[in-house]
Short mmCIF file of N, CA, C and O in Angstrom, two decimals:
data_model
loop_
_atom_site.label_atom_id
_atom_site.label_comp_id
_atom_site.label_asym_id
_atom_site.label_seq_id
_atom_site.Cartn_x
_atom_site.Cartn_y
_atom_site.Cartn_z
N PRO A 1 31.62 26.29 60.23
CA PRO A 1 31.39 25.80 58.88
C PRO A 1 30.95 26.93 57.95
O PRO A 1 30.32 27.88 58.38
N ARG A 2 31.33 26.79 56.69
CA ARG A 2 30.93 27.79 55.70
C ARG A 2 29.53 27.48 55.18
O ARG A 2 28.99 26.40 55.40
N ALA A 3 28.95 28.43 54.45
CA ALA A 3 27.61 28.26 53.88
C ALA A 3 27.57 27.09 52.88
O ALA A 3 26.53 26.48 52.69
N ASP A 4 28.71 26.77 52.26
CA ASP A 4 28.75 25.66 51.30
C ASP A 4 28.99 24.31 51.97
O ASP A 4 29.30 23.33 51.33
N ARG A 5 28.86 24.27 53.32
CA ARG A 5 28.98 23.06 54.14
C ARG A 5 30.41 22.59 54.33
O ARG A 5 30.65 21.53 54.88
N LYS A 6 31.40 23.33 53.86
CA LYS A 6 32.81 22.97 54.04
C LYS A 6 33.31 23.55 55.36
O LYS A 6 32.82 24.57 55.83
N ILE A 7 34.29 22.88 55.95
CA ILE A 7 34.85 23.32 57.22
C ILE A 7 36.31 23.69 57.03
O ILE A 7 37.13 22.86 56.62
N ASP A 8 36.63 24.95 57.32
CA ASP A 8 38.01 25.42 57.29
C ASP A 8 38.58 25.37 58.70
O ASP A 8 37.84 25.44 59.68
N LEU A 9 39.91 25.26 58.80
CA LEU A 9 40.57 25.24 60.10
C LEU A 9 41.64 26.31 60.11
O LEU A 9 42.46 26.39 59.20
N TYR A 10 41.61 27.14 61.16
CA TYR A 10 42.56 28.24 61.32
C TYR A 10 43.34 28.07 62.61
O TYR A 10 42.81 27.56 63.60
N ASP A 11 44.58 28.55 62.62
CA ASP A 11 45.38 28.51 63.84
C ASP A 11 45.05 29.72 64.72
O ASP A 11 44.19 30.54 64.38
N ALA A 12 45.74 29.84 65.85
CA ALA A 12 45.47 30.91 66.81
C ALA A 12 45.73 32.30 66.24
O ALA A 12 45.21 33.30 66.72
N GLU A 13 46.53 32.38 65.17
CA GLU A 13 46.84 33.66 64.54
C GLU A 13 45.91 33.97 63.36
O GLU A 13 46.09 34.96 62.66
N GLY A 14 44.92 33.11 63.12
CA GLY A 14 43.96 33.34 62.05
C GLY A 14 44.42 32.88 60.68
O GLY A 14 43.81 33.22 59.67
N LYS A 15 45.48 32.07 60.62
CA LYS A 15 45.98 31.55 59.34
C LYS A 15 45.44 30.15 59.12
O LYS A 15 45.31 29.37 60.06
N ARG A 16 45.13 29.85 57.86
CA ARG A 16 44.66 28.49 57.54
C ARG A 16 45.72 27.46 57.90
O ARG A 16 46.90 27.65 57.63
N VAL A 17 45.27 26.36 58.47
CA VAL A 17 46.16 25.28 58.86
C VAL A 17 46.49 24.44 57.62
O VAL A 17 45.58 23.98 56.93
N THR A 18 47.77 24.28 57.35
CA THR A 18 48.16 23.44 56.22
C THR A 18 47.97 21.97 56.58
O THR A 18 48.13 21.58 57.74
N GLY A 19 47.59 21.18 55.60
CA GLY A 19 47.38 19.76 55.83
C GLY A 19 45.94 19.42 56.20
O GLY A 19 45.60 18.25 56.32
N TRP A 20 45.10 20.42 56.40
CA TRP A 20 43.68 20.19 56.72
C TRP A 20 42.95 19.83 55.43
O TRP A 20 43.06 20.53 54.43
N SER A 21 42.16 18.78 55.43
CA SER A 21 41.55 18.25 54.20
C SER A 21 40.26 18.96 53.76
O SER A 21 39.72 18.62 52.72
N VAL A 22 39.74 19.92 54.52
CA VAL A 22 38.51 20.67 54.23
C VAL A 22 37.34 19.71 53.96
O VAL A 22 36.85 19.58 52.85
N PRO A 23 36.86 19.04 55.02
CA PRO A 23 35.72 18.14 54.85
C PRO A 23 34.43 18.91 54.55
O PRO A 23 34.32 20.10 54.83
N THR A 24 33.46 18.18 53.99
CA THR A 24 32.16 18.75 53.64
C THR A 24 31.06 17.97 54.35
O THR A 24 31.04 16.74 54.30
N LEU A 25 30.13 18.69 54.98
CA LEU A 25 28.99 18.05 55.64
C LEU A 25 27.94 17.66 54.60
O LEU A 25 27.89 18.23 53.52
N ASN A 26 27.07 16.71 54.95
CA ASN A 26 26.00 16.29 54.04
C ASN A 26 24.93 17.36 53.87
O ASN A 26 24.32 17.46 52.81
N SER A 27 24.66 18.12 54.92
CA SER A 27 23.67 19.20 54.86
C SER A 27 24.15 20.37 55.72
O SER A 27 25.21 20.29 56.33
N ALA A 28 23.36 21.42 55.77
CA ALA A 28 23.76 22.64 56.48
C ALA A 28 24.06 22.33 57.95
O ALA A 28 23.33 21.56 58.59
N PRO A 29 25.10 22.93 58.51
CA PRO A 29 25.43 22.70 59.92
C PRO A 29 24.36 23.30 60.84
O PRO A 29 23.76 24.31 60.53
N VAL A 30 24.14 22.64 61.99
CA VAL A 30 23.22 23.16 63.00
C VAL A 30 23.95 23.50 64.30
O VAL A 30 23.34 23.96 65.25
N SER A 31 25.26 23.24 64.33
CA SER A 31 26.06 23.54 65.51
C SER A 31 27.34 24.25 65.09
O SER A 31 27.75 24.15 63.94
N PRO A 32 27.97 24.93 66.04
CA PRO A 32 29.33 25.42 65.77
C PRO A 32 30.27 24.22 65.66
O PRO A 32 29.90 23.09 65.97
N VAL A 33 31.50 24.49 65.28
CA VAL A 33 32.54 23.46 65.28
C VAL A 33 33.20 23.49 66.66
O VAL A 33 33.53 24.56 67.17
N TYR A 34 33.36 22.33 67.25
CA TYR A 34 33.96 22.20 68.58
C TYR A 34 35.26 21.43 68.50
O TYR A 34 35.43 20.55 67.64
N HIS A 35 36.17 21.74 69.42
CA HIS A 35 37.42 21.00 69.56
C HIS A 35 37.46 20.41 70.96
O HIS A 35 37.30 21.12 71.95
N PHE A 36 37.65 19.09 71.04
CA PHE A 36 37.82 18.41 72.33
C PHE A 36 39.13 17.65 72.28
O PHE A 36 39.50 17.10 71.25
N ARG A 37 39.82 17.60 73.41
CA ARG A 37 41.03 16.78 73.53
C ARG A 37 40.76 15.77 74.64
O ARG A 37 40.56 16.14 75.80
N VAL A 38 40.71 14.50 74.25
CA VAL A 38 40.37 13.41 75.17
C VAL A 38 41.37 12.28 74.96
O VAL A 38 41.59 11.85 73.83
N GLY A 39 41.96 11.83 76.05
CA GLY A 39 42.90 10.70 75.97
C GLY A 39 44.07 10.99 75.05
O GLY A 39 44.55 10.09 74.37
N GLY A 40 44.52 12.24 75.00
CA GLY A 40 45.66 12.61 74.17
C GLY A 40 45.35 12.75 72.69
O GLY A 40 46.26 12.94 71.89
N LYS A 41 44.07 12.67 72.32
CA LYS A 41 43.68 12.80 70.92
C LYS A 41 42.81 14.03 70.74
O LYS A 41 42.03 14.40 71.62
N ASP A 42 42.91 14.66 69.55
CA ASP A 42 42.08 15.79 69.20
C ASP A 42 40.86 15.31 68.45
O ASP A 42 40.96 14.43 67.58
N TYR A 43 39.71 15.90 68.78
CA TYR A 43 38.46 15.60 68.10
C TYR A 43 37.84 16.92 67.66
O TYR A 43 37.58 17.80 68.49
N ILE A 44 37.62 17.08 66.37
CA ILE A 44 36.94 18.24 65.80
C ILE A 44 35.52 17.77 65.51
O ILE A 44 35.32 16.83 64.73
N VAL A 45 34.53 18.40 66.15
CA VAL A 45 33.16 17.87 66.14
C VAL A 45 32.18 18.94 65.65
O VAL A 45 32.26 20.09 66.08
N VAL A 46 31.28 18.55 64.77
CA VAL A 46 30.22 19.43 64.26
C VAL A 46 29.03 18.56 63.89
O VAL A 46 29.19 17.36 63.61
N ALA A 47 27.84 19.15 63.89
CA ALA A 47 26.63 18.39 63.57
C ALA A 47 25.83 19.07 62.47
O ALA A 47 25.81 20.30 62.37
N ASP A 48 25.19 18.25 61.62
CA ASP A 48 24.13 18.77 60.75
C ASP A 48 22.81 18.26 61.34
O ASP A 48 22.80 17.76 62.46
N SER A 49 21.73 18.35 60.64
CA SER A 49 20.43 18.01 61.22
C SER A 49 20.27 16.54 61.60
O SER A 49 19.43 16.21 62.44
N SER A 50 21.06 15.66 61.04
CA SER A 50 20.88 14.24 61.34
C SER A 50 22.15 13.48 61.68
O SER A 50 22.08 12.32 62.05
N LYS A 51 23.30 14.13 61.59
CA LYS A 51 24.55 13.39 61.76
C LYS A 51 25.56 14.19 62.58
O LYS A 51 25.63 15.41 62.48
N LEU A 52 26.37 13.46 63.35
CA LEU A 52 27.48 14.03 64.09
C LEU A 52 28.77 13.65 63.36
O LEU A 52 28.98 12.48 63.05
N TYR A 53 29.58 14.63 63.05
CA TYR A 53 30.84 14.41 62.34
C TYR A 53 31.98 14.58 63.34
O TYR A 53 32.05 15.60 64.04
N ILE A 54 32.86 13.59 63.39
CA ILE A 54 33.98 13.62 64.33
C ILE A 54 35.26 13.41 63.53
O ILE A 54 35.51 12.31 63.01
N TYR A 55 36.06 14.49 63.44
CA TYR A 55 37.29 14.49 62.63
C TYR A 55 38.53 14.51 63.50
O TYR A 55 38.49 14.92 64.66
N ASP A 56 39.65 14.11 62.90
CA ASP A 56 40.94 14.28 63.56
C ASP A 56 41.48 15.67 63.22
O ASP A 56 40.82 16.45 62.54
N ARG A 57 42.69 15.98 63.62
CA ARG A 57 43.24 17.32 63.41
C ARG A 57 43.66 17.59 61.97
O ARG A 57 44.10 18.68 61.65
N ARG A 58 43.50 16.62 61.09
CA ARG A 58 43.80 16.81 59.67
C ARG A 58 42.54 16.87 58.81
O ARG A 58 42.61 16.99 57.61
N GLY A 59 41.38 16.71 59.44
CA GLY A 59 40.12 16.76 58.69
C GLY A 59 39.67 15.40 58.18
O GLY A 59 38.73 15.31 57.41
N ASN A 60 40.32 14.35 58.65
CA ASN A 60 39.91 12.99 58.30
C ASN A 60 38.93 12.50 59.35
O ASN A 60 39.00 12.88 60.52
N ILE A 61 38.02 11.62 58.96
CA ILE A 61 37.07 11.08 59.92
C ILE A 61 37.83 10.26 60.96
O ILE A 61 38.53 9.32 60.63
N ARG A 62 37.71 10.68 62.22
CA ARG A 62 38.34 9.94 63.32
C ARG A 62 37.38 8.86 63.82
O ARG A 62 37.78 7.75 64.12
N VAL A 63 36.10 9.23 63.93
CA VAL A 63 35.07 8.31 64.42
C VAL A 63 33.88 8.40 63.48
O VAL A 63 33.39 9.49 63.20
N ASN A 64 33.40 7.25 63.02
CA ASN A 64 32.20 7.21 62.18
C ASN A 64 31.00 6.98 63.09
O ASN A 64 30.73 5.86 63.49
N CYS A 65 30.30 8.05 63.43
CA CYS A 65 29.13 7.97 64.31
C CYS A 65 27.93 7.53 63.48
O CYS A 65 27.49 8.25 62.59
N LYS A 66 27.39 6.35 63.77
CA LYS A 66 26.29 5.80 62.98
C LYS A 66 24.91 6.17 63.54
O LYS A 66 23.90 5.92 62.90
N THR A 67 24.89 6.77 64.73
CA THR A 67 23.61 7.20 65.31
C THR A 67 23.05 8.35 64.48
O THR A 67 23.78 9.26 64.11
N THR A 68 21.75 8.31 64.19
CA THR A 68 21.10 9.42 63.50
C THR A 68 20.33 10.25 64.52
O THR A 68 19.88 9.73 65.55
N PHE A 69 20.17 11.52 64.22
CA PHE A 69 19.59 12.47 65.15
C PHE A 69 18.50 13.28 64.47
O PHE A 69 18.37 13.28 63.26
N ASP A 70 17.76 14.02 65.28
CA ASP A 70 16.83 15.04 64.81
C ASP A 70 17.28 16.34 65.47
O ASP A 70 16.78 16.71 66.53
N LEU A 71 18.26 17.02 64.86
CA LEU A 71 18.87 18.20 65.46
C LEU A 71 18.38 19.47 64.79
O LEU A 71 18.07 19.48 63.61
N LYS A 72 18.32 20.52 65.57
CA LYS A 72 17.84 21.83 65.11
C LYS A 72 18.97 22.83 65.13
O LYS A 72 19.99 22.64 65.82
N ALA A 73 18.80 23.94 64.41
CA ALA A 73 19.78 25.03 64.44
C ALA A 73 19.95 25.47 65.89
O ALA A 73 19.00 25.51 66.66
N GLY A 74 21.18 25.77 66.27
CA GLY A 74 21.48 26.16 67.64
C GLY A 74 21.88 25.00 68.54
O GLY A 74 22.02 25.17 69.75
N THR A 75 22.06 23.82 67.97
CA THR A 75 22.48 22.66 68.74
C THR A 75 23.83 22.95 69.40
O THR A 75 24.72 23.52 68.78
N THR A 76 23.97 22.54 70.66
CA THR A 76 25.23 22.69 71.37
C THR A 76 25.79 21.32 71.73
O THR A 76 25.04 20.35 71.92
N ILE A 77 27.10 21.25 71.81
CA ILE A 77 27.79 20.01 72.15
C ILE A 77 28.77 20.33 73.27
O ILE A 77 29.58 21.25 73.14
N GLN A 78 28.67 19.60 74.37
CA GLN A 78 29.55 19.83 75.51
C GLN A 78 30.27 18.55 75.89
O GLN A 78 29.72 17.45 75.74
N LEU A 79 31.47 18.72 76.42
CA LEU A 79 32.22 17.59 76.95
C LEU A 79 31.78 17.38 78.40
O LEU A 79 31.76 18.32 79.19
N GLN A 80 31.39 16.15 78.73
CA GLN A 80 30.96 15.82 80.08
C GLN A 80 31.52 14.46 80.49
O GLN A 80 31.96 13.69 79.64
N GLN A 81 31.46 14.19 81.78
CA GLN A 81 31.83 12.89 82.31
C GLN A 81 30.53 12.15 82.65
O GLN A 81 29.62 12.71 83.25
N ARG A 82 30.45 10.92 82.21
CA ARG A 82 29.26 10.11 82.48
C ARG A 82 29.74 8.70 82.76
O ARG A 82 30.38 8.09 81.93
N GLN A 83 29.44 8.20 83.93
CA GLN A 83 29.86 6.86 84.35
C GLN A 83 31.36 6.68 84.19
O GLN A 83 31.85 5.65 83.74
N GLY A 84 32.13 7.73 84.53
CA GLY A 84 33.58 7.67 84.50
C GLY A 84 34.20 7.79 83.12
O GLY A 84 35.41 7.61 82.99
N LYS A 85 33.41 8.09 82.10
CA LYS A 85 33.92 8.22 80.73
C LYS A 85 33.62 9.61 80.20
O LYS A 85 32.60 10.21 80.52
N SER A 86 34.50 10.10 79.34
CA SER A 86 34.24 11.36 78.64
C SER A 86 33.23 11.09 77.53
O SER A 86 33.38 10.14 76.76
N VAL A 87 32.19 11.92 77.48
CA VAL A 87 31.16 11.81 76.46
C VAL A 87 30.82 13.20 75.94
O VAL A 87 31.11 14.20 76.59
N MET A 88 30.18 13.23 74.79
CA MET A 88 29.66 14.47 74.24
C MET A 88 28.18 14.53 74.55
O MET A 88 27.44 13.60 74.23
N ALA A 89 27.75 15.60 75.20
CA ALA A 89 26.33 15.83 75.47
C ALA A 89 25.83 16.76 74.38
O ALA A 89 26.32 17.88 74.22
N ILE A 90 24.87 16.29 73.60
CA ILE A 90 24.36 17.04 72.45
C ILE A 90 22.94 17.48 72.78
O ILE A 90 22.06 16.65 73.01
N LYS A 91 22.75 18.79 72.84
CA LYS A 91 21.43 19.35 73.18
C LYS A 91 20.89 20.11 71.99
O LYS A 91 21.54 20.99 71.45
N SER A 92 19.67 19.73 71.59
CA SER A 92 19.01 20.37 70.47
C SER A 92 17.53 20.54 70.80
O SER A 92 16.84 19.56 71.04
N GLY A 93 17.06 21.77 70.83
CA GLY A 93 15.67 22.01 71.17
C GLY A 93 15.45 21.81 72.66
O GLY A 93 16.37 21.64 73.44
N LYS A 94 14.19 21.80 73.06
CA LYS A 94 13.85 21.71 74.48
C LYS A 94 14.06 20.33 75.07
O LYS A 94 14.46 20.19 76.21
N ASN A 95 13.75 19.28 74.33
CA ASN A 95 13.73 17.95 74.92
C ASN A 95 14.74 16.96 74.32
O ASN A 95 14.74 15.80 74.70
N ASN A 96 15.52 17.38 73.36
CA ASN A 96 16.45 16.46 72.73
C ASN A 96 17.82 16.55 73.38
O ASN A 96 18.53 17.55 73.26
N LEU A 97 18.20 15.50 74.10
CA LEU A 97 19.51 15.41 74.73
C LEU A 97 20.07 14.03 74.44
O LEU A 97 19.43 13.02 74.72
N TYR A 98 21.25 14.01 73.85
CA TYR A 98 21.90 12.75 73.49
C TYR A 98 23.29 12.73 74.12
O TYR A 98 23.94 13.76 74.24
N TYR A 99 23.76 11.52 74.49
CA TYR A 99 25.12 11.34 74.95
C TYR A 99 25.81 10.37 74.00
O TYR A 99 25.31 9.27 73.76
N ILE A 100 26.93 10.79 73.47
CA ILE A 100 27.71 9.97 72.54
C ILE A 100 29.12 9.85 73.08
O ILE A 100 29.75 10.86 73.43
N ASP A 101 29.65 8.63 73.13
CA ASP A 101 31.03 8.48 73.60
C ASP A 101 31.99 8.71 72.43
O ASP A 101 31.57 8.94 71.30
N PHE A 102 33.28 8.66 72.70
CA PHE A 102 34.26 8.98 71.67
C PHE A 102 34.60 7.79 70.76
O PHE A 102 35.54 7.86 69.97
N SER A 103 33.78 6.73 70.83
CA SER A 103 33.84 5.68 69.81
C SER A 103 32.64 5.83 68.88
O SER A 103 32.48 5.05 67.95
N GLY A 104 31.78 6.85 69.15
CA GLY A 104 30.63 7.13 68.29
C GLY A 104 29.36 6.43 68.72
O GLY A 104 28.36 6.49 68.03
N LYS A 105 29.38 5.77 69.89
CA LYS A 105 28.20 5.03 70.33
C LYS A 105 27.34 5.87 71.27
O LYS A 105 27.84 6.63 72.09
N LYS A 106 26.04 5.68 71.15
CA LYS A 106 25.08 6.37 72.02
C LYS A 106 25.17 5.77 73.42
O LYS A 106 25.22 4.55 73.58
N VAL A 107 25.19 6.64 74.43
CA VAL A 107 25.27 6.22 75.82
C VAL A 107 23.94 6.57 76.47
O VAL A 107 23.41 7.65 76.26
N LEU A 108 23.39 5.67 77.24
CA LEU A 108 22.11 5.93 77.92
C LEU A 108 22.33 6.62 79.24
O LEU A 108 23.30 6.61 79.85
#
């Protein structure tokens, strides 16, 4: 993400991807931008201090995650398997660990 909270998308050759809508986060990002491919779909994922943004490959919201968070700079997001499902493990700080499935719901 850029300093102005906008997210650009580049291809493997470093050229801007045409058709990308350049979404804007509500506040400064606290994580890098991640790409996950699950069930044949692309998910572009990034977090600010309170929200997880999940976009499709065109920059449109793929999943509206309604869970709110308390995330810090340096937050990481990993793809993991939990109870036979692909989930995003979101780690922020020493004790904050969240699991979110690809429908945007918190998993215990």
